[in-house]
């Protein structure tokens, strides 16, 4: 059986958490959903009285494979009471917001939030009479002024999607907590391996397992991990909505989790090497990579994070237009062009930053890279080809 979370270091926990309860096999088998049969009517009735993982009741509440993944993820997050799984990262974000907010409430959202979170806020939350207000994540001092007596939650994301700003999470979380607002964070970039959300003052850690944990570009899943204050509410809300993930996907996510540490280490080292190379190129104005010394947010990243990943952006020098940016990306042969990231394969996309509380000038043209497990020298050669295509024929 897996040891408790306190005995083991995070690297070892990635390997031991949520292992099979059967000591003779390494992996928890894939238990498909199945109608559960009861001994008699009394047992059937008793089944409705408990609502705990580990007790079969009805397929929608999951089974041993999903519980193993939950156990493994929760073991990695100090302070966690448990983890709830969702069919996508977007569903995890919506699930967390719906668990903490009610009609009439205000939620403060970081201005560099993942675009789908903005869509959730402008759609279902708005229809429910919940107001979203966006704030500048780098204005730590001004943050307190954003609160009103209806503010019930804050949604952070660090580094911010596409533009990679690292915010002072402990400071923002402390301000939010002093105003009794729940602190949600989208921790997909670092994953639970690289940033411990609850230890840094957050209440609910949201992660798109689709990205790093899955790691092989072949599954969609999300997770919310929380302490005793919010775990039960998250779980009940997910049950009310009817969220359940497939046991096959849960087994794939568990398999991804086992190699998360080495994949992230390799991606981080490659990303850093590529970021350093890009920083020395005249075609590049700025590299937005928190792991790069001197890059924006590097000091906060060093202070609060234990790891990085392969996802970062770079800004083109003045004088290039969108057509040039597209030529760069289209010329790449090893980098695929596609959304998502965190897989074994490298990807490149143009950055379209949506802003309502801060400014990202339209002429600030950036490219986002997700560095995979290819040889970094080959990726640099590919980027060299891309930069050469900037000028056009
Ligand atoms: C991809 C992503 C999500 C959403 O995950 P899906 O599984 O694609 O729904 C959430 N947050 C961030 C930062 C992401 O990059």
XYZ file of C-alpha atoms and ligand atoms in Angstrom:
408
model
C 0.000 0.000 0.000
C 1.078 3.563 -0.643
C 2.583 5.357 2.304
C 1.003 8.491 3.630
C 1.838 11.814 2.039
C 4.005 12.981 4.955
C 6.552 10.160 4.696
C 7.657 10.676 1.133
C 9.215 13.280 -1.136
C 7.172 14.540 -4.130
C 9.176 12.597 -6.743
C 8.552 9.340 -4.949
C 4.885 10.193 -4.386
C 4.409 10.525 -8.153
C 5.348 6.862 -8.336
C 3.712 5.472 -5.202
C 0.441 7.433 -4.870
C -2.784 5.641 -5.804
C -1.062 2.313 -6.425
C -3.080 -0.874 -6.561
C -4.563 -1.980 -3.254
C -3.564 -5.509 -4.361
C 0.083 -5.902 -3.233
C 0.768 -8.365 -6.081
C 0.253 -5.892 -8.943
C 1.747 -2.458 -9.618
C -1.192 -0.807 -11.348
C -4.761 -0.383 -10.246
C -6.762 -2.374 -12.805
C -9.293 -0.649 -15.016
C -12.644 -1.228 -13.380
C -15.317 -0.351 -15.901
C -18.557 1.165 -14.749
C -20.939 -1.545 -13.684
C -24.335 -1.729 -12.139
C -23.749 -2.480 -8.496
C -25.807 -5.288 -7.003
C -26.869 -5.358 -3.371
C -27.483 -8.362 -1.115
C -31.004 -7.312 -0.274
C -33.299 -4.323 0.017
C -31.827 -3.317 3.357
C -28.333 -3.102 1.829
C -29.735 -1.159 -1.155
C -31.309 1.381 1.194
C -28.169 1.604 3.326
C -26.202 2.405 0.155
C -27.924 5.766 -0.208
C -26.806 6.832 3.249
C -23.084 6.931 2.562
C -21.452 9.065 -0.081
C -17.792 8.278 0.203
C -15.185 7.281 -2.345
C -14.272 3.658 -1.824
C -17.882 2.498 -1.612
C -19.586 1.293 -4.767
C -23.029 2.809 -5.099
C -23.739 3.809 -8.672
C -21.371 4.224 -11.632
C -21.595 7.997 -11.722
C -19.756 8.179 -8.412
C -16.748 6.515 -9.999
C -14.927 3.344 -9.080
C -11.514 2.102 -7.960
C -9.601 3.366 -11.033
C -10.877 6.933 -10.674
C -10.399 6.814 -6.894
C -6.789 5.691 -7.351
C -6.109 8.754 -9.518
C -7.820 11.028 -6.981
C -5.756 9.506 -4.189
C -2.518 9.935 -6.137
C -3.246 13.589 -6.985
C -4.376 14.504 -3.471
C -1.276 12.865 -1.964
C 0.880 15.282 -3.975
C -0.843 18.401 -2.605
C -0.013 19.134 1.038
C -3.139 20.216 2.908
C -5.509 18.432 0.535
C -8.590 16.651 1.771
C -9.254 15.176 -1.652
C -9.404 15.551 -5.420
C -12.478 15.673 -7.680
C -12.149 14.652 -11.344
C -13.901 16.317 -14.292
C -14.265 15.358 -17.956
C -12.038 18.309 -19.026
C -9.994 21.136 -17.578
C -12.761 23.539 -18.578
C -15.279 21.433 -16.642
C -12.979 21.610 -13.593
C -12.866 25.424 -13.811
C -16.662 25.631 -14.204
C -17.133 23.048 -11.441
C -14.976 25.023 -9.007
C -16.690 28.347 -9.811
C -20.160 26.809 -9.469
C -19.180 25.236 -6.143
C -18.151 28.538 -4.557
C -20.462 31.118 -6.185
C -24.172 31.963 -5.910
C -26.414 34.461 -7.708
C -25.521 38.040 -6.773
C -21.876 37.228 -6.048
C -18.877 38.871 -7.680
C -15.823 36.891 -8.775
C -12.482 38.601 -9.455
C -10.644 37.045 -12.389
C -7.053 37.623 -13.434
C -6.923 39.519 -16.727
C -4.556 36.981 -18.314
C -6.841 34.036 -17.560
C -7.239 31.055 -19.901
C -9.716 32.184 -22.536
C -12.284 29.473 -21.801
C -12.522 30.736 -18.204
C -13.595 34.089 -19.635
C -16.182 32.256 -21.732
C -17.540 30.470 -18.633
C -17.738 33.791 -16.762
C -19.475 35.571 -19.647
C -21.858 32.665 -20.238
C -23.200 30.440 -17.489
C -22.006 32.636 -14.598
C -23.553 35.751 -16.116
C -26.843 33.944 -16.728
C -26.829 32.919 -13.068
C -26.468 36.554 -12.015
C -22.812 36.214 -11.022
C -20.635 39.146 -12.023
C -17.023 38.724 -13.171
C -14.573 41.614 -12.779
C -11.091 41.390 -14.228
C -7.965 42.633 -12.461
C -4.300 43.262 -13.235
C -2.478 40.278 -11.683
C 0.753 42.266 -11.343
C -0.835 45.104 -9.353
C -0.502 43.364 -5.987
C -1.038 46.584 -4.009
C -4.113 47.661 -5.979
C -5.720 44.237 -5.639
C -7.382 45.028 -2.288
C -9.308 47.888 -3.948
C -10.998 45.421 -6.327
C -13.119 43.883 -3.557
C -16.694 44.811 -2.701
C -19.053 43.270 -0.151
C -20.353 40.856 -2.805
C -16.918 39.463 -3.753
C -16.923 35.770 -2.874
C -14.136 34.301 -4.992
C -10.960 35.060 -6.894
C -9.659 33.088 -9.881
C -5.886 33.253 -10.286
C -3.696 31.742 -12.951
C 0.081 31.857 -12.790
C 1.849 32.141 -15.082
C -0.989 33.745 -17.036
C -2.141 31.981 -20.170
C -0.208 32.904 -23.313
C 1.652 35.872 -21.812
C 3.311 34.058 -18.884
C 3.132 36.692 -16.122
C 3.915 35.170 -12.723
C 1.917 36.865 -9.988
C 2.660 37.063 -6.269
C 0.242 34.282 -5.359
C 0.809 34.301 -1.560
C 0.218 38.079 -1.437
C -2.927 38.019 -3.616
C -4.281 34.965 -1.758
C -3.700 36.608 1.636
C -5.603 39.719 0.520
C -8.489 37.590 -0.797
C -8.644 35.507 2.373
C -8.706 38.635 4.535
C -11.864 39.566 2.568
C -13.344 36.056 3.031
C -13.159 35.262 -0.685
C -12.339 31.722 -1.821
C -9.059 31.567 -3.757
C -9.145 29.411 -6.892
C -6.058 28.918 -8.996
C -5.616 27.392 -12.428
C -2.332 25.558 -11.791
C -2.148 23.781 -15.147
C 1.218 25.318 -16.161
C 3.303 24.103 -13.224
C 1.040 21.173 -12.324
C 0.954 19.851 -8.793
C 4.539 18.669 -9.332
C 5.920 22.202 -9.685
C 3.688 24.352 -7.500
C 1.856 23.559 -4.270
C -1.237 25.765 -4.470
C -2.737 25.098 -1.050
C 0.577 25.729 0.768
C 0.735 29.125 -0.960
C -2.638 30.269 0.357
C -5.042 29.020 -2.315
C -8.234 27.123 -1.477
C -8.852 25.174 -4.673
C -6.137 23.993 -7.078
C -7.501 23.461 -10.583
C -5.525 21.504 -13.151
C -6.214 20.489 -16.727
C -4.870 16.924 -16.601
C -5.241 17.034 -20.399
C -1.868 18.798 -20.450
C 1.056 17.659 -18.238
C -0.448 14.786 -16.284
C -1.872 13.047 -19.353
C 1.296 14.116 -21.134
C 0.700 12.075 -24.271
C -1.902 14.195 -26.080
C -4.509 11.467 -25.867
C -6.971 12.356 -23.137
C -9.171 15.160 -21.795
C -9.560 15.535 -18.037
C -9.541 18.067 -15.230
C -9.146 18.001 -11.475
C -9.856 20.180 -8.457
C -7.947 19.547 -5.242
C -8.966 21.242 -2.006
C -8.704 21.133 1.758
C -11.559 20.206 4.114
C -13.294 23.573 3.674
C -14.112 23.081 -0.017
C -13.546 19.450 -0.979
C -17.032 18.263 0.061
C -18.745 21.154 -1.734
C -16.750 20.518 -4.914
C -17.603 16.837 -4.823
C -21.330 17.377 -4.236
C -21.492 20.030 -6.982
C -19.769 17.666 -9.437
C -22.246 14.945 -8.488
C -25.195 17.327 -8.939
C -24.011 18.188 -12.442
C -23.384 14.500 -13.149
C -19.652 14.694 -13.838
C -17.837 11.379 -14.151
C -14.644 10.447 -16.038
C -14.079 7.179 -17.830
C -11.970 4.559 -16.036
C -9.870 4.113 -19.190
C -8.954 7.802 -19.201
C -8.292 7.710 -15.444
C -5.867 4.816 -16.006
C -4.133 6.806 -18.783
C -3.838 9.822 -16.487
C -2.363 7.648 -13.717
C 0.124 6.226 -16.205
C 1.048 9.768 -17.264
C 1.492 10.786 -13.631
C 4.193 8.151 -13.086
C 6.535 9.841 -15.597
C 5.450 13.440 -14.935
C 8.596 14.244 -12.948
C 11.102 13.187 -15.604
C 9.056 14.638 -18.471
C 8.805 18.033 -16.780
C 12.496 18.036 -15.917
C 13.473 17.313 -19.510
C 10.952 19.795 -20.964
C 12.145 22.491 -18.565
C 15.806 21.956 -19.446
C 15.041 22.011 -23.183
C 12.755 25.052 -22.858
C 15.420 26.946 -20.948
C 18.060 26.163 -23.569
C 15.716 27.250 -26.377
C 14.609 30.360 -24.463
C 18.256 31.373 -23.972
C 18.925 30.877 -27.673
C 15.861 32.939 -28.655
C 16.881 35.724 -26.246
C 20.097 36.157 -28.232
C 18.344 36.567 -31.600
C 17.808 39.996 -33.157
C 14.363 38.912 -34.488
C 13.167 38.439 -30.889
C 12.300 41.420 -28.656
C 11.542 39.520 -25.464
C 11.318 35.962 -24.180
C 8.458 35.358 -21.749
C 9.760 32.299 -19.938
C 9.619 32.326 -16.115
C 12.550 29.890 -15.850
C 14.865 32.227 -17.795
C 17.039 34.420 -15.523
C 16.138 38.056 -16.150
C 12.771 37.223 -17.748
C 9.589 38.724 -16.256
C 8.488 36.847 -13.143
C 11.720 34.880 -12.784
C 12.334 35.953 -9.167
C 8.799 34.985 -8.083
C 9.088 31.708 -9.965
C 12.317 30.944 -8.130
C 10.754 31.827 -4.806
C 7.488 29.891 -5.100
C 7.918 27.102 -7.662
C 9.874 23.871 -7.496
C 9.783 23.288 -11.241
C 8.967 24.662 -14.668
C 7.704 23.161 -17.892
C 8.081 23.453 -21.640
C 5.458 26.154 -22.219
C 6.605 29.733 -22.887
C 6.170 32.579 -25.362
C 8.417 35.022 -27.169
C 7.684 38.455 -28.626
C 8.888 39.385 -32.114
C 11.027 42.486 -32.637
C 9.370 45.629 -34.036
C 8.712 45.704 -37.739
C 7.186 42.276 -38.242
C 3.493 41.844 -38.961
C 1.060 38.976 -38.431
C 1.819 37.589 -41.896
C 5.505 37.347 -40.929
C 4.578 35.627 -37.675
C 2.479 33.098 -39.613
C 5.394 32.517 -42.026
C 7.611 31.721 -39.032
C 5.152 29.200 -37.597
C 4.256 27.667 -40.957
C 7.940 27.089 -41.759
C 8.481 24.913 -38.678
C 8.746 21.224 -39.435
C 9.109 19.664 -35.983
C 6.653 21.932 -34.177
C 3.014 21.095 -34.824
C 0.471 23.913 -35.081
C -2.263 23.207 -32.582
C -3.937 24.164 -29.342
C -3.279 22.171 -26.207
C 0.233 21.604 -24.854
C 2.140 19.550 -22.307
C 2.382 16.499 -24.567
C 5.543 14.703 -25.697
C 5.493 16.644 -28.984
C 6.396 20.285 -29.548
C 3.781 22.810 -30.684
C 3.748 26.453 -31.808
C 0.811 28.891 -31.972
C 0.359 32.623 -32.508
C -0.613 34.459 -29.290
C -3.927 36.316 -29.298
C -4.095 37.912 -25.861
C -7.568 39.034 -24.762
C -7.435 41.870 -22.235
C -10.075 43.996 -20.522
C -8.345 45.344 -17.376
C -4.794 45.681 -18.651
C -3.231 46.278 -22.059
C -1.480 43.984 -24.509
C -0.724 46.173 -27.550
C -1.965 44.724 -30.848
C 1.467 45.283 -32.384
C 3.099 43.142 -29.694
C 3.257 39.935 -31.736
C 4.096 36.810 -29.801
C 4.430 33.096 -30.475
C 3.765 30.428 -27.865
C 5.871 27.278 -27.830
C 5.190 24.023 -26.035
C 8.525 22.223 -25.886
C 8.232 18.458 -25.973
C 10.721 15.636 -25.651
C 12.514 15.983 -28.997
C 16.226 16.758 -29.071
C 16.481 20.475 -28.151
C 19.219 21.004 -30.765
C 16.829 19.791 -33.460
C 14.131 22.146 -32.162
C 16.576 25.083 -32.265
C 17.482 24.195 -35.855
C 13.748 24.153 -36.651
C 13.261 27.575 -35.032
C 16.247 28.883 -36.992
C 14.360 27.841 -40.130
C 11.256 29.613 -38.802
C 13.104 32.853 -38.037
C 14.672 32.774 -41.517
C 11.127 32.662 -42.968
C 10.131 35.854 -41.120
C 11.493 38.070 -43.879
C 9.514 36.354 -46.614
C 10.525 35.658 -50.181
C -6.037 23.718 -21.688
C -6.216 24.530 -20.471
C -7.370 24.408 -19.689
C -8.540 23.578 -20.099
O -8.304 22.232 -20.209
P -9.194 21.318 -21.196
O -8.944 19.957 -20.692
O -8.677 21.576 -22.573
O -10.612 21.739 -21.040
C -7.451 25.164 -18.545
N -6.482 25.993 -18.182
C -5.356 26.139 -18.898
C -4.312 27.085 -18.427
C -5.198 25.431 -20.076
O -4.111 25.621 -20.817
